[in-house]
Tab-separated table of C-alpha atoms in Angstrom:
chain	number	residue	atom	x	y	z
A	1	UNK	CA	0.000	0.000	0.000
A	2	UNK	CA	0.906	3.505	-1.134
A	3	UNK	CA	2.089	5.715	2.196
A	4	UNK	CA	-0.850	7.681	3.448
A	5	UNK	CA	-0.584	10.702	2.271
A	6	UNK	CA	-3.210	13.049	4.135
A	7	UNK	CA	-4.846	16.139	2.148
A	8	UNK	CA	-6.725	18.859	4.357
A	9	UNK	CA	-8.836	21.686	4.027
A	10	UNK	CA	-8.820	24.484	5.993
A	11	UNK	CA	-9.821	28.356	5.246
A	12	UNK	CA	-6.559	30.451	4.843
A	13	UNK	CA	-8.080	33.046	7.126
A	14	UNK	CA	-10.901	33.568	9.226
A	15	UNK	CA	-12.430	36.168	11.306
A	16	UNK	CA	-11.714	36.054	15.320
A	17	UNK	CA	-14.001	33.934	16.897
A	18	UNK	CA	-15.658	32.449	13.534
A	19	UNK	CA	-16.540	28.385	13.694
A	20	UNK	CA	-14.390	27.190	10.613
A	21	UNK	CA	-15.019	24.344	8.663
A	22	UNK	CA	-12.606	21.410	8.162
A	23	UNK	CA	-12.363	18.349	6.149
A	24	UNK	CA	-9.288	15.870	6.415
A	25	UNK	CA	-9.348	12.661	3.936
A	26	UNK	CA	-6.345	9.909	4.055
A	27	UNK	CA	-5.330	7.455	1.733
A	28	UNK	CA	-5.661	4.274	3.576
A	29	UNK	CA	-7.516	0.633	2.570
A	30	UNK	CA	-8.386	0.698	6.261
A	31	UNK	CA	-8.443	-3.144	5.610
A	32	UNK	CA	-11.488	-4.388	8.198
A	33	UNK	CA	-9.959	-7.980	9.338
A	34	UNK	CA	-13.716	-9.240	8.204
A	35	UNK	CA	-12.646	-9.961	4.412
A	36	UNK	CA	-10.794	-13.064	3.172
A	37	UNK	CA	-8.036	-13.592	0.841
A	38	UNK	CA	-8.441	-16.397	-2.102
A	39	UNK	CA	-6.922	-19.496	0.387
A	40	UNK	CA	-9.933	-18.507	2.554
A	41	UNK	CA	-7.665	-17.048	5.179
A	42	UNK	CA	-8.751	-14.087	6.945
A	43	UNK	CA	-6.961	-10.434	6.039
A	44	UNK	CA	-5.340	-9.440	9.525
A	45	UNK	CA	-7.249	-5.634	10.594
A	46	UNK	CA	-4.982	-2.796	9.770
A	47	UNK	CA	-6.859	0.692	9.722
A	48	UNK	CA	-6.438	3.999	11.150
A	49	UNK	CA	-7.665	3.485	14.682
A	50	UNK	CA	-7.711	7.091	16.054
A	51	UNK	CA	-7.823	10.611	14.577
A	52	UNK	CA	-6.814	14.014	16.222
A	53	UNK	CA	-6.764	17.774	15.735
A	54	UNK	CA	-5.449	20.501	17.540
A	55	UNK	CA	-4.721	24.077	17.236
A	56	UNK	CA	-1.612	25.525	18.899
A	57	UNK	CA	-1.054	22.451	20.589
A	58	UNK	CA	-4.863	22.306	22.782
A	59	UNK	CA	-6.895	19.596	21.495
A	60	UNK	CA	-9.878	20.625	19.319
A	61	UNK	CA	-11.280	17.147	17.685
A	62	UNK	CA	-10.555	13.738	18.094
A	63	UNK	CA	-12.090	10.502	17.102
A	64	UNK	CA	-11.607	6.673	17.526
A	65	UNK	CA	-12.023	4.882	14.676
A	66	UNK	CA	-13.137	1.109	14.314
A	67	UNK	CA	-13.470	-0.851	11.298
A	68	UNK	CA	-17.043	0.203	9.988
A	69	UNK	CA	-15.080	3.557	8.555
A	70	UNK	CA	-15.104	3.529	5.085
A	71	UNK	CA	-11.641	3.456	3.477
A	72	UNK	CA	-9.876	6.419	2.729
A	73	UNK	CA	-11.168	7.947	6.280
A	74	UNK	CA	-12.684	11.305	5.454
A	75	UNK	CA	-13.737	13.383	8.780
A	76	UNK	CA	-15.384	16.756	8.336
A	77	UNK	CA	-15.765	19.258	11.530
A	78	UNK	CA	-15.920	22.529	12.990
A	79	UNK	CA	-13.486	24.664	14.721
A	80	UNK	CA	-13.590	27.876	16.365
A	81	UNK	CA	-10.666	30.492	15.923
A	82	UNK	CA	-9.551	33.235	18.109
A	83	UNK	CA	-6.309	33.103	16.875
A	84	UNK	CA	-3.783	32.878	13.972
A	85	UNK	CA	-1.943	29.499	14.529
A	86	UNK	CA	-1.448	26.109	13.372
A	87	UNK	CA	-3.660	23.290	13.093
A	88	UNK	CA	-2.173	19.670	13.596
A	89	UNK	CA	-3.504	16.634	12.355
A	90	UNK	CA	-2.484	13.240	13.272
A	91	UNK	CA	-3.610	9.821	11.992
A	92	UNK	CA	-2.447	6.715	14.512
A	93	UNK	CA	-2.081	3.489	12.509
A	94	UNK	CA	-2.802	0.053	13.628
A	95	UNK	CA	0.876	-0.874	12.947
A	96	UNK	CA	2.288	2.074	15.101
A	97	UNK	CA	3.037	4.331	12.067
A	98	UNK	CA	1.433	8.421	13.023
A	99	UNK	CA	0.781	10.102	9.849
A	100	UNK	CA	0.826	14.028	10.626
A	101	UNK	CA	0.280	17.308	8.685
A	102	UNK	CA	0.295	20.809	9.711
A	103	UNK	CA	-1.827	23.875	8.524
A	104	UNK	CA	-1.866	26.929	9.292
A	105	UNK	CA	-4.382	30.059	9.392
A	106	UNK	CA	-4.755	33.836	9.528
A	107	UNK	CA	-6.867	35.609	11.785
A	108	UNK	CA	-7.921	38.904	10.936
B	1	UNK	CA	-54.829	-38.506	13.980
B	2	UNK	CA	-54.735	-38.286	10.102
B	3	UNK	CA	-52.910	-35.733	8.657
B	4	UNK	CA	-53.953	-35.204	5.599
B	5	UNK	CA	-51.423	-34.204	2.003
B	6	UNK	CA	-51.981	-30.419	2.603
B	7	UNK	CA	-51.607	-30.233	6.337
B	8	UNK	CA	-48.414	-32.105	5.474
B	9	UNK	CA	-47.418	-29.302	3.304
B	10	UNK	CA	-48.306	-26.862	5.304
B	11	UNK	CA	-46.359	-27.954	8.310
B	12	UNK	CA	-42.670	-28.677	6.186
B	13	UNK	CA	-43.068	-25.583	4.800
B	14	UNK	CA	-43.429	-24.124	8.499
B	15	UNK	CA	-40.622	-25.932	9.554
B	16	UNK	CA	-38.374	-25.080	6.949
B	17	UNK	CA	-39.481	-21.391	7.407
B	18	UNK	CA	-38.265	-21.658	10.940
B	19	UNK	CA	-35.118	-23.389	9.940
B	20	UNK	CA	-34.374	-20.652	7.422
B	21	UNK	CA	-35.049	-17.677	8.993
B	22	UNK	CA	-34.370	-19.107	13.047
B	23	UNK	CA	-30.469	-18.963	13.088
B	24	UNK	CA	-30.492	-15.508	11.290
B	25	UNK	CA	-33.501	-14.474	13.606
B	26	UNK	CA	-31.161	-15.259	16.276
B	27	UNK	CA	-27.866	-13.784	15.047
B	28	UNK	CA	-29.666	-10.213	14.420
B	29	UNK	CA	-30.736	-10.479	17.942
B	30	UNK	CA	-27.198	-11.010	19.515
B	31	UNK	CA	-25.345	-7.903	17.672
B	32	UNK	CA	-28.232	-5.659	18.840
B	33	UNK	CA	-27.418	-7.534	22.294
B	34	UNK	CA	-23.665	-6.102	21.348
B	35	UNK	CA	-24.869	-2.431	20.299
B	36	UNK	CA	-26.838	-1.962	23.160
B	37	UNK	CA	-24.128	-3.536	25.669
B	38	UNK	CA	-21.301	-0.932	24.151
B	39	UNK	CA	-24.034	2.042	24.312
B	40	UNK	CA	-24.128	1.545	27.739
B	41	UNK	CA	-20.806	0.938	28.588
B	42	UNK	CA	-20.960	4.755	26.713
B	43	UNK	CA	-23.324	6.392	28.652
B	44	UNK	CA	-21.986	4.711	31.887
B	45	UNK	CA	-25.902	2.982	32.586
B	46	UNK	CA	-27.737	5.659	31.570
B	47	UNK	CA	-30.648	5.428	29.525
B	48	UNK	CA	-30.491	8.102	26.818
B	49	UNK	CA	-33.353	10.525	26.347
B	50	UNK	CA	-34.571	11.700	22.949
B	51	UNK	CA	-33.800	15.193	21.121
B	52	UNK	CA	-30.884	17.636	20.828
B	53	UNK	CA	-28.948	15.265	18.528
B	54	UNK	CA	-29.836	15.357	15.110
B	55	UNK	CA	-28.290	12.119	12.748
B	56	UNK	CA	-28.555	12.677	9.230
B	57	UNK	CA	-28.075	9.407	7.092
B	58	UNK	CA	-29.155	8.685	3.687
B	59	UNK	CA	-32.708	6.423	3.484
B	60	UNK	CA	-31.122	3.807	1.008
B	61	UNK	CA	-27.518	3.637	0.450
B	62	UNK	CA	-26.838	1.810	-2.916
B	63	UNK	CA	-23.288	0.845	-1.393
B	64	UNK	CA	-22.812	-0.031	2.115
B	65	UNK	CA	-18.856	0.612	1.236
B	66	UNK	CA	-19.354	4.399	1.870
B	67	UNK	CA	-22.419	5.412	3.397
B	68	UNK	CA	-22.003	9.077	4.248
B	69	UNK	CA	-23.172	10.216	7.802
B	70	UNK	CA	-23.161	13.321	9.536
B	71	UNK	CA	-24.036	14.374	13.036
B	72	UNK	CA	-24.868	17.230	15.161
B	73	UNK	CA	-25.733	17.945	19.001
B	74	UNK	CA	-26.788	21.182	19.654
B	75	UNK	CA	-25.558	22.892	22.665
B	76	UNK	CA	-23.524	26.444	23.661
B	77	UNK	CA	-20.166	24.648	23.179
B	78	UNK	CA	-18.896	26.948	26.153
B	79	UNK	CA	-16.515	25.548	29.315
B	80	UNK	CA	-19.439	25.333	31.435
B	81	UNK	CA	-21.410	23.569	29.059
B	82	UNK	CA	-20.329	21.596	25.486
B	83	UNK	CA	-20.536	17.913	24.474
B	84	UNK	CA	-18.290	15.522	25.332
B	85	UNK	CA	-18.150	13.180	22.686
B	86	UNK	CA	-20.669	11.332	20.713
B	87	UNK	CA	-20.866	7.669	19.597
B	88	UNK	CA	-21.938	6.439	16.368
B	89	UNK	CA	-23.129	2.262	16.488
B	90	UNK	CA	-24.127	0.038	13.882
B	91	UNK	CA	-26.619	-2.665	15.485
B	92	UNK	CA	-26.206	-5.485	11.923
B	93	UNK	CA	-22.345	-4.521	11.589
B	94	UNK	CA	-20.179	-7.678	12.585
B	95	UNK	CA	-19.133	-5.068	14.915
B	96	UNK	CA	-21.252	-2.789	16.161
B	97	UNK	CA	-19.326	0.292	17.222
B	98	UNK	CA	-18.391	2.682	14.548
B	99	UNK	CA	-16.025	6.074	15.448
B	100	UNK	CA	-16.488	8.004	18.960
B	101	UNK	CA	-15.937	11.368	18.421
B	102	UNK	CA	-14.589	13.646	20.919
B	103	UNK	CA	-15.460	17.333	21.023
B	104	UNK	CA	-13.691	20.380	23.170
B	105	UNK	CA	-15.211	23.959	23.545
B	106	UNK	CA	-12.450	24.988	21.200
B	107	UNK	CA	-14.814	22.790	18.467
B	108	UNK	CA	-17.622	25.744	18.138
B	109	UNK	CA	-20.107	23.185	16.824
B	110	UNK	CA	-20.971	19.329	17.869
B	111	UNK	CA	-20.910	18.632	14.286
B	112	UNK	CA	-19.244	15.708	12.236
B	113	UNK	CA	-19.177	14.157	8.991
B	114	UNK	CA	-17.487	10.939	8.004
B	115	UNK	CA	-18.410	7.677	5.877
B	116	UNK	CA	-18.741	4.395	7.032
B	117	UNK	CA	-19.528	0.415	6.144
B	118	UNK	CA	-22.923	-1.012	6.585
B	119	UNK	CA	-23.287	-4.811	6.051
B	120	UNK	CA	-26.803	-4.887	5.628
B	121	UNK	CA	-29.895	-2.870	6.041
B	122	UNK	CA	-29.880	-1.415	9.909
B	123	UNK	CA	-30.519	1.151	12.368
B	124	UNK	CA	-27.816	3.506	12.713
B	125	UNK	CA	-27.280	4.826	16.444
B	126	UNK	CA	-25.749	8.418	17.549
B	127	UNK	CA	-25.446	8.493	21.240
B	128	UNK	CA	-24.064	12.306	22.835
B	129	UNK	CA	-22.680	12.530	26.036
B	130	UNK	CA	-22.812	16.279	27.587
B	131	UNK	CA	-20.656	17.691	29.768
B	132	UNK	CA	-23.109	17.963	32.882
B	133	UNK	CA	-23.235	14.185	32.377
B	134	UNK	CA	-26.792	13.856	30.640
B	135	UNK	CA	-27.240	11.577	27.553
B	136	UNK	CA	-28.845	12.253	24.189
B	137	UNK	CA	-29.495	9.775	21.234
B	138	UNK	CA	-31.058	9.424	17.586
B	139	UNK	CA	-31.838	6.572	15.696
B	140	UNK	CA	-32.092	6.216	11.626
B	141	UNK	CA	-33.012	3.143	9.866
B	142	UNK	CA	-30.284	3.229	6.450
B	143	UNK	CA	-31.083	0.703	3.589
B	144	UNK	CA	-28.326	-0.898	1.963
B	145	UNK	CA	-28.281	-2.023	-1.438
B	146	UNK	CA	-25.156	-4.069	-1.468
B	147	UNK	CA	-23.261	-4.492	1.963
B	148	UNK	CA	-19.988	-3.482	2.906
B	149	UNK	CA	-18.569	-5.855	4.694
B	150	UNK	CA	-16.311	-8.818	3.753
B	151	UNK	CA	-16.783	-9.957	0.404
């Protein structure tokens, strides 16, 4: 499997105090451990088993994920800014890999 | 007693009814044994009252692979009052819990959107827990097409 590569979307600048919108998607087959190969054998689980978001550090969303996510996790959720900072995103694999990304906004 | 050729009839065709439909009868009735055992592990005992959370699914989903979902809980989202988190549970999944989500004040909205797997047609569950400790849930019946699940 291609590495995750995460793709985000947040405003590039906001008014203080205005509820933002954002929507994270990941690349991942988030493989379910229900589905079996040709020999009948079972797939071992591997998704993305926990989601988080902060801003400057103080946690704003999180989310733990079980296998009933679809693949290619997409999460969509609001925000509220009273600063200009940096949002950080971090996807925790089942095999103990942390896929992060950073993003950063204006406030006017 | 004599039982006569349609009685006969009648009666296998009962029984095979029963054999058909028994174990899956059965099976349906142990994962919403499973959902409701994790909701209350979530709310702790409590039984959840109705309103404040709003879960919007679609009525039929043609793929059970990606069923888009979306919640929201309305409340202040202040310190002294906001919503914890909020648990979404799939009574015919394999499985039955889906994603938790976890909200701070720093959210501005109890909102969500993700997409998830549904095996078969179901209710979909959203449970809220609130900060003051009180616990809100919604229920949506989502037909499914084809399922999601194993293959």
């Amino acid at each position: 499997m291609a590495t995750p590569k995460p793709r985000v979307k947040v405003p590039k600048s906001a008014a203080a105090g205005e509820v933002i919108t954002i929507k994270t998607l990941i690349n991942h087959s988030m493989e379910s451990g229900q589905r079996k190969d040709k020999e009948g054998k079972v797939i071992p689980r591997q998704i993305i088993n926990k989601f988080t978001c902060a801003f400057n550090g103080t946690p704003v969303f999180a989310c733990d994920i079980d296998p009933a996510i679809s693949a290619n996790p997409y999460f969509e959720f609001s925000a509220k800014v009273t600063e200009s900072g940096t949002f950080q995103f971090a996807w925790v694999d089942d095999n103990g890999d942390t896929y992060t990304h950073e993003q950063s906004i204006e406030v006017k | 007693m004599q039982v006569t050729r349609r009685q006969a009839l009648g009666l296998s065709a009962g029984a095979m009814a029963v054999a058909a439909f028994g174990p899956g009868l059965q099976a349906a009735r142990a994962d919403e044994a499973a959902a409701e055992k994790s909701l209350m592990e979530f709310t702790g005992g409590k039984t959840p009252q109705t309103g404040k959370i709003t879960l919007n699914a679609p009525e039929i989903a043609e793929n059970g692979n990606t069923v888009p979902i979306s919640v929201s809980v309305d409340s202040e989202m202040t310190e002294a009052s906001y919503v914890e988190s909020v648990t979404l549970l799939a009574d015919g999944n394999p499985n039955p819990a889906v994603a938790t989500f976890h909200f701070t004040p720093m959210s501005g909205e109890a909102s969500a959107t993700t997409r998830m797997r549904l095996a078969k047609t179901q209710n979909v569950v959203a449970v809220a827990k609130l900060s003051d400790g009180s616990v809100f849930m919604d229920k949506k019946l989502v037909k499914v097409t084809i399922g999601g699940c194993g293959g």
